[in-house]
Amino acid sequence: MRTWARLSIVAAVVVAGACERRAAGCSGDYCGTLVMAAVGEPPTLLPTSTEEVVARDIAEQLFLKLADVGMSTNTIGDEDFQPLLAERWEWDGPLTLVFHLDPRARWHDGMPVTAADVAFTFVAYTDSSVASPFRSAVRRLASVTQRDSLTAVFRFRERYPEMFYDAVYHMRILPKHLLLSVERSQWRTAPFGRAPVGNGPYRFVSWRAAQAVELAADSTFFLGRPRIARLIWRFTPDMQVAISQLIADQADVREQLATPENIARARAAQQLALHPYPGNTYGYLGFNLTANGDSGSPHPIFGDREVRRALTMAVDRARLLRSVFGDFAKVPPGPMSTLLWIWDPEIRQLPYDTVQAARSLSARGWRDRDGDGVRDRDGQPLAFRVLIPSTSQIRRQYARLLQEQYRLVGVRVEIDEVEPSVVGERVSGGRYDAVILARVNDPTPSSGVPQSWTVGGRSNYSRYRNLAFDRLVDRATSASTREQAQPAWRAAMELINADAPGVFLFALDNVAAIHSRVDDVRIRPDSWAALLRTWRIPSDRLIDRDRVGR
Amino acid sequence: MAWLVRRIAASIAIVFAVVTITFFLIRLAHGKPFIPGGDQAVDPAVIAVLEEQYGADKPSHIQYIAFLRQLTRGNLGQSFALQRPVADALAEAIPNTLILTGAALLLDFLLGLGLGVYQALRVNRLPDVVLGNTTLFIYSFPTFWLGLILLLVFGEWLHWFPIGGKTDPVLCPAVDSFRCTLDLMHHLVLPALTLGVVGAAGTARFQRAAMLEVARQDFIRTARAKGAPERRVVLRHQLRNALLTFITRFGLAFPFLLTGAVLTETIFAWPGMGRIATEAILRRDYPVVTAVALVASAMVVAGNLVADLLLAAADPRLRSASADVT
């Protein structure tokens, strides 16, 4: 027994020794380790090949753009853009934009960043064999050429207000000397994507599959040495595990808490500080205006504008929102997130009015003739199915609440919970009645709104078709100032609200939870990690994990 | 020997059948690769290029022939979602799954065997009744539920164990490998408990029953009548014969552990094969799903084969029965 006791003491000492973090090590102003609790793992870190959120957050640290939007997220013109790789730029005529690169910019292998890299990057983004999801975002650029080693010339096909945004926002400059020899069709699987060499404030250190990506501050970064020494993205497949890691002080940052329950848990954790910021996501119940599986004919229910309007008026969106999100979301005044500058609560919307909704449905012939509580017409019940991804707890809640609200006006709703890939397949093929979707906005309404709601928009899954709306969107996107664009956007939003191709349910207000030892936290709403290099941990607040160094 | 050859041939045929069925079934399922869900708008042109690059645009039977050709060269193809060779992804994940299932198996058998024997020696007395009900209670736990409870209590509330992952990403590999090994063991405790404790409860019940069954045999009575010490009767005669059930359960434990690992690895963010499989199924990553089916079925079949060999070695009657059959 005494032997066992001795062995136990020895084992405990060994384990305690193992658990002891290095108390010595890094000290001063440039220490610190931030652990990000990330949900999901990117397939690659090559910016051309993925638009996954975690990949974008990591790419923000590794690969710079020529310039980026400022805190105002104004995308019209170039006044509010901040220089990054380009130290300055000028317009050479209406269709030509000239960037002058910062001569101090270097790749992490020591090579200079040149205009040849910029031209090479443009070719890569537009090459169909690379299959970049951003290819269409740069479609209005005709060419990018190198004038000299530090001057890149962008030529556009046409003149429009967001030329500068298109030139810089989606393209992260890539190293020609490292990627030229890689077959373009093989870029997605290229080893470079798992061990990239960048030009940003942090350099790549390691990627342990399904575990973590580690970056280290580049002390020679030409725009100023980052204040935090190490960044670690810790991957978990589940949001609740990520939140638990944060609460248990095993991670420092979760940029989005998503539900009131998570926000309450994070608020109760003493070491965390909460940082609200505008969200870039809105959610809606989308109606399929064409028949389920037959885009050539109208949907028997949603093809009728008056019925759609009635179904919109039957939904108490504010109450649904309070039930699901509490105070951490808003009812959107149209298809938009709170990030977009066109957000305006004064935009005219259909009211919540069940009496009017019932009257409209009756007027269109939908009455409960057989007394079963469900309206019918020509022997067909007023019933439809709502498609939701089985992975979304929020949409499951919304679907059940909608089911109940519709029941009260005599509409039967059934819920189809399926895997996300099945949702994607069915909505893109038009094989559904209604679906609850969430959309993530770029900082400009000019990309998301046309994409989702105009004729020919590649994610116009409702098959919404109103040429007057399309014209208003055209007018808005071609206005040269926000002041000129605002009336057109407002008219477009009021028109789509009146047509009711969907019920716009929620627009998230993001809340980030960040360890309270972190100072100078600035979050740009379109990309929370864009300014990470300016965050810092004061030397008197360093904790054990900040001092662990390589 | 002929029996062994026949068993191996049958095992290969089973693995082949599982892989073939999986290959076609996953393609018949709704949902397509490269379409992430309705929220993201993916350019159809991009999808078309990707399908062509990965060969997913071809008819299933052509893909199957290509898959078999690649397989003969030891190539499991490229993952659609992970964007890397499937073999590389599995080579990293399989050892992690083996660590987890190995630890769980050890816990399952050591704890289960100990409890089963202990209960059998105190049959119908208070410890047996209490342990019997406790093991039944634990055996009825769903693995995922137990995992979540352990995570909440010992991870989030008490802070005794880390929440998810295989090692602390801040420490490892920054510190030396010995510390990282201890850190790994620290991370292993909760997932191994989740997977192992439920199995141990089942093993204990099986082992108790087997011990009691053997206790009624004539040779036990004879051993006692000859004056053999009780310790010798239990260990040499009773336990040894009761171990046949234990070996059978060893073979049966593999499918249980592998299916349990799928959930456990997801809950504990353990970077193993189960987690890869879950994500691959959700994202319709056909090459990974097929490869996981191949590896998992091979592991299950191999486990059963080893169990049969151990049984034959432990019980001469089974060896002669096998010889008779052949």
Short mmCIF file of N, CA, C and O in Angstrom, two decimals, chain B residues 210-283:
data_model
loop_
_atom_site.label_atom_id
_atom_site.label_comp_id
_atom_site.label_asym_id
_atom_site.label_seq_id
_atom_site.Cartn_x
_atom_site.Cartn_y
_atom_site.Cartn_z
N ALA B 210 -20.69 -15.29 -17.27
CA ALA B 210 -19.79 -16.38 -17.69
C ALA B 210 -19.15 -17.05 -16.47
O ALA B 210 -19.04 -18.28 -16.42
N MET B 211 -18.76 -16.24 -15.50
CA MET B 211 -18.14 -16.80 -14.28
C MET B 211 -19.14 -17.70 -13.55
O MET B 211 -18.78 -18.79 -13.07
N LEU B 212 -20.36 -17.27 -13.49
CA LEU B 212 -21.37 -18.07 -12.77
C LEU B 212 -21.68 -19.35 -13.53
O LEU B 212 -21.91 -20.41 -12.93
N GLU B 213 -21.68 -19.25 -14.86
CA GLU B 213 -21.93 -20.43 -15.70
C GLU B 213 -20.85 -21.48 -15.46
O GLU B 213 -21.13 -22.66 -15.25
N VAL B 214 -19.61 -21.02 -15.46
CA VAL B 214 -18.48 -21.94 -15.27
C VAL B 214 -18.49 -22.51 -13.85
O VAL B 214 -18.16 -23.68 -13.63
N ALA B 215 -18.93 -21.69 -12.90
CA ALA B 215 -18.92 -22.12 -11.49
C ALA B 215 -19.79 -23.35 -11.27
O ALA B 215 -19.57 -24.12 -10.33
N ARG B 216 -20.77 -23.56 -12.17
CA ARG B 216 -21.66 -24.70 -12.01
C ARG B 216 -21.13 -25.98 -12.64
O ARG B 216 -21.75 -27.02 -12.58
N GLN B 217 -19.99 -25.86 -13.33
CA GLN B 217 -19.46 -27.02 -14.06
C GLN B 217 -18.85 -28.05 -13.10
O GLN B 217 -18.39 -27.71 -12.00
N ASP B 218 -18.83 -29.28 -13.57
CA ASP B 218 -18.33 -30.40 -12.73
C ASP B 218 -16.87 -30.22 -12.35
O ASP B 218 -16.46 -30.53 -11.24
N PHE B 219 -16.06 -29.71 -13.30
CA PHE B 219 -14.63 -29.65 -13.01
C PHE B 219 -14.30 -28.67 -11.88
O PHE B 219 -13.31 -28.80 -11.20
N ILE B 220 -15.17 -27.69 -11.69
CA ILE B 220 -14.96 -26.75 -10.58
C ILE B 220 -15.23 -27.50 -9.26
O ILE B 220 -14.46 -27.40 -8.30
N ARG B 221 -16.35 -28.24 -9.30
CA ARG B 221 -16.69 -29.02 -8.09
C ARG B 221 -15.56 -30.00 -7.79
O ARG B 221 -15.14 -30.16 -6.64
N THR B 222 -15.04 -30.64 -8.83
CA THR B 222 -13.97 -31.61 -8.66
C THR B 222 -12.74 -30.95 -8.06
O THR B 222 -12.11 -31.50 -7.14
N ALA B 223 -12.39 -29.78 -8.61
CA ALA B 223 -11.20 -29.07 -8.10
C ALA B 223 -11.34 -28.78 -6.61
O ALA B 223 -10.40 -28.95 -5.84
N ARG B 224 -12.55 -28.31 -6.23
CA ARG B 224 -12.76 -28.01 -4.81
C ARG B 224 -12.69 -29.29 -3.98
O ARG B 224 -12.10 -29.31 -2.89
N ALA B 225 -13.29 -30.41 -4.53
CA ALA B 225 -13.32 -31.68 -3.80
C ALA B 225 -11.91 -32.21 -3.58
O ALA B 225 -11.62 -32.84 -2.59
N LYS B 226 -11.01 -31.87 -4.54
CA LYS B 226 -9.64 -32.34 -4.42
C LYS B 226 -8.84 -31.48 -3.44
O LYS B 226 -7.65 -31.69 -3.23
N GLY B 227 -9.48 -30.45 -2.94
CA GLY B 227 -8.83 -29.62 -1.93
C GLY B 227 -8.01 -28.48 -2.47
O GLY B 227 -7.19 -27.91 -1.75
N ALA B 228 -8.23 -28.12 -3.76
CA ALA B 228 -7.48 -26.97 -4.33
C ALA B 228 -7.87 -25.69 -3.60
O ALA B 228 -9.05 -25.51 -3.24
N PRO B 229 -6.89 -24.81 -3.34
CA PRO B 229 -7.23 -23.55 -2.67
C PRO B 229 -8.22 -22.75 -3.51
O PRO B 229 -8.19 -22.82 -4.75
N GLU B 230 -9.07 -21.98 -2.84
CA GLU B 230 -10.13 -21.23 -3.53
C GLU B 230 -9.55 -20.26 -4.58
O GLU B 230 -10.08 -20.11 -5.68
N ARG B 231 -8.44 -19.62 -4.21
CA ARG B 231 -7.81 -18.68 -5.14
C ARG B 231 -7.43 -19.37 -6.44
O ARG B 231 -7.64 -18.84 -7.54
N ARG B 232 -6.88 -20.61 -6.30
CA ARG B 232 -6.47 -21.37 -7.48
C ARG B 232 -7.70 -21.81 -8.29
O ARG B 232 -7.70 -21.77 -9.52
N VAL B 233 -8.75 -22.18 -7.57
CA VAL B 233 -9.98 -22.60 -8.27
C VAL B 233 -10.53 -21.45 -9.12
O VAL B 233 -10.87 -21.62 -10.29
N VAL B 234 -10.54 -20.29 -8.49
CA VAL B 234 -11.11 -19.14 -9.20
C VAL B 234 -10.23 -18.74 -10.38
O VAL B 234 -10.70 -18.59 -11.52
N LEU B 235 -8.94 -18.56 -10.11
CA LEU B 235 -8.06 -18.02 -11.15
C LEU B 235 -7.73 -19.05 -12.24
O LEU B 235 -7.77 -18.74 -13.43
N ARG B 236 -7.38 -20.25 -11.84
CA ARG B 236 -6.92 -21.24 -12.82
C ARG B 236 -8.07 -21.93 -13.54
O ARG B 236 -7.96 -22.27 -14.72
N HIS B 237 -9.12 -22.19 -12.84
CA HIS B 237 -10.20 -22.99 -13.44
C HIS B 237 -11.39 -22.15 -13.87
O HIS B 237 -11.80 -22.20 -15.03
N GLN B 238 -11.90 -21.38 -12.93
CA GLN B 238 -13.14 -20.64 -13.24
C GLN B 238 -12.88 -19.49 -14.21
O GLN B 238 -13.49 -19.41 -15.28
N LEU B 239 -11.94 -18.61 -13.86
CA LEU B 239 -11.70 -17.42 -14.69
C LEU B 239 -11.17 -17.81 -16.07
O LEU B 239 -11.60 -17.27 -17.09
N ARG B 240 -10.27 -18.74 -16.10
CA ARG B 240 -9.65 -19.13 -17.38
C ARG B 240 -10.71 -19.61 -18.37
O ARG B 240 -10.68 -19.27 -19.55
N ASN B 241 -11.65 -20.42 -17.86
CA ASN B 241 -12.69 -20.91 -18.76
C ASN B 241 -13.71 -19.83 -19.11
O ASN B 241 -14.26 -19.82 -20.21
N ALA B 242 -13.91 -18.94 -18.13
CA ALA B 242 -14.87 -17.85 -18.40
C ALA B 242 -14.31 -16.84 -19.39
O ALA B 242 -15.04 -16.02 -19.93
N LEU B 243 -13.02 -16.88 -19.61
CA LEU B 243 -12.41 -15.90 -20.52
C LEU B 243 -12.82 -16.11 -21.98
O LEU B 243 -12.63 -15.23 -22.81
N LEU B 244 -13.36 -17.29 -22.28
CA LEU B 244 -13.79 -17.52 -23.67
C LEU B 244 -14.85 -16.48 -24.07
O LEU B 244 -14.84 -15.95 -25.19
N THR B 245 -15.75 -16.19 -23.16
CA THR B 245 -16.76 -15.16 -23.43
C THR B 245 -16.10 -13.81 -23.64
O THR B 245 -16.48 -13.03 -24.51
N PHE B 246 -15.07 -13.59 -22.84
CA PHE B 246 -14.33 -12.32 -22.89
C PHE B 246 -13.70 -12.14 -24.28
O PHE B 246 -13.75 -11.07 -24.89
N ILE B 247 -13.11 -13.24 -24.80
CA ILE B 247 -12.45 -13.16 -26.11
C ILE B 247 -13.49 -12.92 -27.21
O ILE B 247 -13.28 -12.13 -28.13
N THR B 248 -14.63 -13.57 -27.08
CA THR B 248 -15.69 -13.34 -28.07
C THR B 248 -16.10 -11.87 -28.06
O THR B 248 -16.30 -11.26 -29.10
N ARG B 249 -16.19 -11.34 -26.86
CA ARG B 249 -16.58 -9.93 -26.74
C ARG B 249 -15.52 -9.00 -27.32
O ARG B 249 -15.84 -7.93 -27.83
N PHE B 250 -14.28 -9.43 -27.27
CA PHE B 250 -13.21 -8.64 -27.87
C PHE B 250 -13.51 -8.40 -29.36
O PHE B 250 -13.39 -7.29 -29.87
N GLY B 251 -13.92 -9.47 -30.04
CA GLY B 251 -14.26 -9.33 -31.46
C GLY B 251 -15.45 -8.43 -31.67
O GLY B 251 -15.48 -7.62 -32.60
N LEU B 252 -16.43 -8.56 -30.78
CA LEU B 252 -17.66 -7.76 -30.93
C LEU B 252 -17.44 -6.30 -30.56
O LEU B 252 -18.20 -5.43 -30.97
N ALA B 253 -16.39 -6.03 -29.77
CA ALA B 253 -16.18 -4.66 -29.28
C ALA B 253 -15.77 -3.71 -30.39
O ALA B 253 -16.03 -2.51 -30.31
N PHE B 254 -15.15 -4.22 -31.44
CA PHE B 254 -14.63 -3.33 -32.49
C PHE B 254 -15.71 -2.50 -33.17
O PHE B 254 -15.57 -1.27 -33.25
N PRO B 255 -16.78 -3.13 -33.66
CA PRO B 255 -17.81 -2.29 -34.29
C PRO B 255 -18.39 -1.28 -33.30
O PRO B 255 -18.62 -0.13 -33.63
N PHE B 256 -18.58 -1.73 -32.06
CA PHE B 256 -19.13 -0.83 -31.04
C PHE B 256 -18.21 0.37 -30.83
O PHE B 256 -18.66 1.52 -30.79
N LEU B 257 -16.92 0.08 -30.71
CA LEU B 257 -15.97 1.16 -30.45
C LEU B 257 -15.89 2.12 -31.64
O LEU B 257 -15.81 3.33 -31.48
N LEU B 258 -15.88 1.56 -32.85
CA LEU B 258 -15.74 2.43 -34.02
C LEU B 258 -16.97 3.32 -34.21
O LEU B 258 -16.85 4.50 -34.53
N THR B 259 -18.15 2.74 -34.00
CA THR B 259 -19.35 3.58 -34.13
C THR B 259 -19.40 4.60 -33.00
O THR B 259 -19.77 5.75 -33.19
N GLY B 260 -19.01 4.16 -31.80
CA GLY B 260 -18.96 5.09 -30.66
C GLY B 260 -17.96 6.19 -30.91
O GLY B 260 -18.17 7.34 -30.52
N ALA B 261 -16.85 5.84 -31.57
CA ALA B 261 -15.80 6.82 -31.82
C ALA B 261 -16.30 7.95 -32.72
O ALA B 261 -15.87 9.10 -32.58
N VAL B 262 -17.22 7.65 -33.61
CA VAL B 262 -17.74 8.69 -34.51
C VAL B 262 -18.35 9.82 -33.69
O VAL B 262 -18.04 11.00 -33.89
N LEU B 263 -19.18 9.45 -32.71
CA LEU B 263 -19.82 10.48 -31.87
C LEU B 263 -18.82 11.10 -30.89
O LEU B 263 -18.77 12.31 -30.72
N THR B 264 -18.04 10.22 -30.26
CA THR B 264 -17.11 10.71 -29.24
C THR B 264 -16.10 11.68 -29.84
O THR B 264 -15.78 12.71 -29.26
N GLU B 265 -15.59 11.34 -31.02
CA GLU B 265 -14.59 12.21 -31.64
C GLU B 265 -15.21 13.57 -32.01
O GLU B 265 -14.53 14.59 -31.97
N THR B 266 -16.48 13.54 -32.38
CA THR B 266 -17.12 14.81 -32.73
C THR B 266 -17.33 15.66 -31.48
O THR B 266 -17.03 16.85 -31.47
N ILE B 267 -17.81 15.02 -30.41
CA ILE B 267 -18.08 15.77 -29.18
C ILE B 267 -16.78 16.34 -28.59
O ILE B 267 -16.74 17.49 -28.15
N PHE B 268 -15.72 15.52 -28.62
CA PHE B 268 -14.47 15.95 -27.98
C PHE B 268 -13.47 16.54 -28.97
O PHE B 268 -12.30 16.71 -28.61
N ALA B 269 -13.92 16.84 -30.16
CA ALA B 269 -13.04 17.41 -31.19
C ALA B 269 -11.75 16.58 -31.31
O ALA B 269 -10.67 17.13 -31.48
N TRP B 270 -11.89 15.29 -31.21
CA TRP B 270 -10.73 14.40 -31.29
C TRP B 270 -10.43 14.18 -32.78
O TRP B 270 -11.32 13.80 -33.54
N PRO B 271 -9.20 14.41 -33.21
CA PRO B 271 -8.93 14.40 -34.66
C PRO B 271 -8.77 13.00 -35.26
O PRO B 271 -7.74 12.66 -35.80
N GLY B 272 -9.82 12.23 -35.14
CA GLY B 272 -9.73 10.85 -35.62
C GLY B 272 -10.58 10.58 -36.85
O GLY B 272 -11.14 11.49 -37.45
N MET B 273 -10.66 9.29 -37.16
CA MET B 273 -11.35 8.86 -38.38
C MET B 273 -12.86 9.10 -38.29
O MET B 273 -13.50 9.40 -39.29
N GLY B 274 -13.40 8.95 -37.11
CA GLY B 274 -14.85 9.13 -36.94
C GLY B 274 -15.27 10.55 -37.26
O GLY B 274 -16.29 10.78 -37.90
N ARG B 275 -14.46 11.50 -36.82
CA ARG B 275 -14.78 12.91 -37.07
C ARG B 275 -14.68 13.20 -38.56
O ARG B 275 -15.54 13.89 -39.13
N ILE B 276 -13.66 12.65 -39.19
CA ILE B 276 -13.52 12.85 -40.64
C ILE B 276 -14.72 12.25 -41.36
O ILE B 276 -15.27 12.84 -42.29
N ALA B 277 -15.15 11.06 -40.88
CA ALA B 277 -16.27 10.38 -41.54
C ALA B 277 -17.54 11.21 -41.43
O ALA B 277 -18.28 11.37 -42.41
N THR B 278 -17.79 11.75 -40.24
CA THR B 278 -19.02 12.54 -40.05
C THR B 278 -19.05 13.72 -41.01
O THR B 278 -20.04 13.97 -41.68
N GLU B 279 -17.93 14.44 -41.06
CA GLU B 279 -17.89 15.62 -41.91
C GLU B 279 -17.96 15.24 -43.39
O GLU B 279 -18.59 15.92 -44.20
N ALA B 280 -17.34 14.10 -43.73
CA ALA B 280 -17.36 13.65 -45.12
C ALA B 280 -18.78 13.28 -45.57
O ALA B 280 -19.19 13.59 -46.69
N ILE B 281 -19.52 12.65 -44.67
CA ILE B 281 -20.89 12.27 -45.03
C ILE B 281 -21.73 13.54 -45.22
O ILE B 281 -22.47 13.66 -46.20
N LEU B 282 -21.59 14.49 -44.31
CA LEU B 282 -22.38 15.72 -44.42
C LEU B 282 -22.05 16.49 -45.69
O LEU B 282 -22.91 17.13 -46.28
N ARG B 283 -20.79 16.41 -46.11
CA ARG B 283 -20.38 17.21 -47.27
C ARG B 283 -20.32 16.38 -48.54
O ARG B 283 -19.83 16.85 -49.56
#
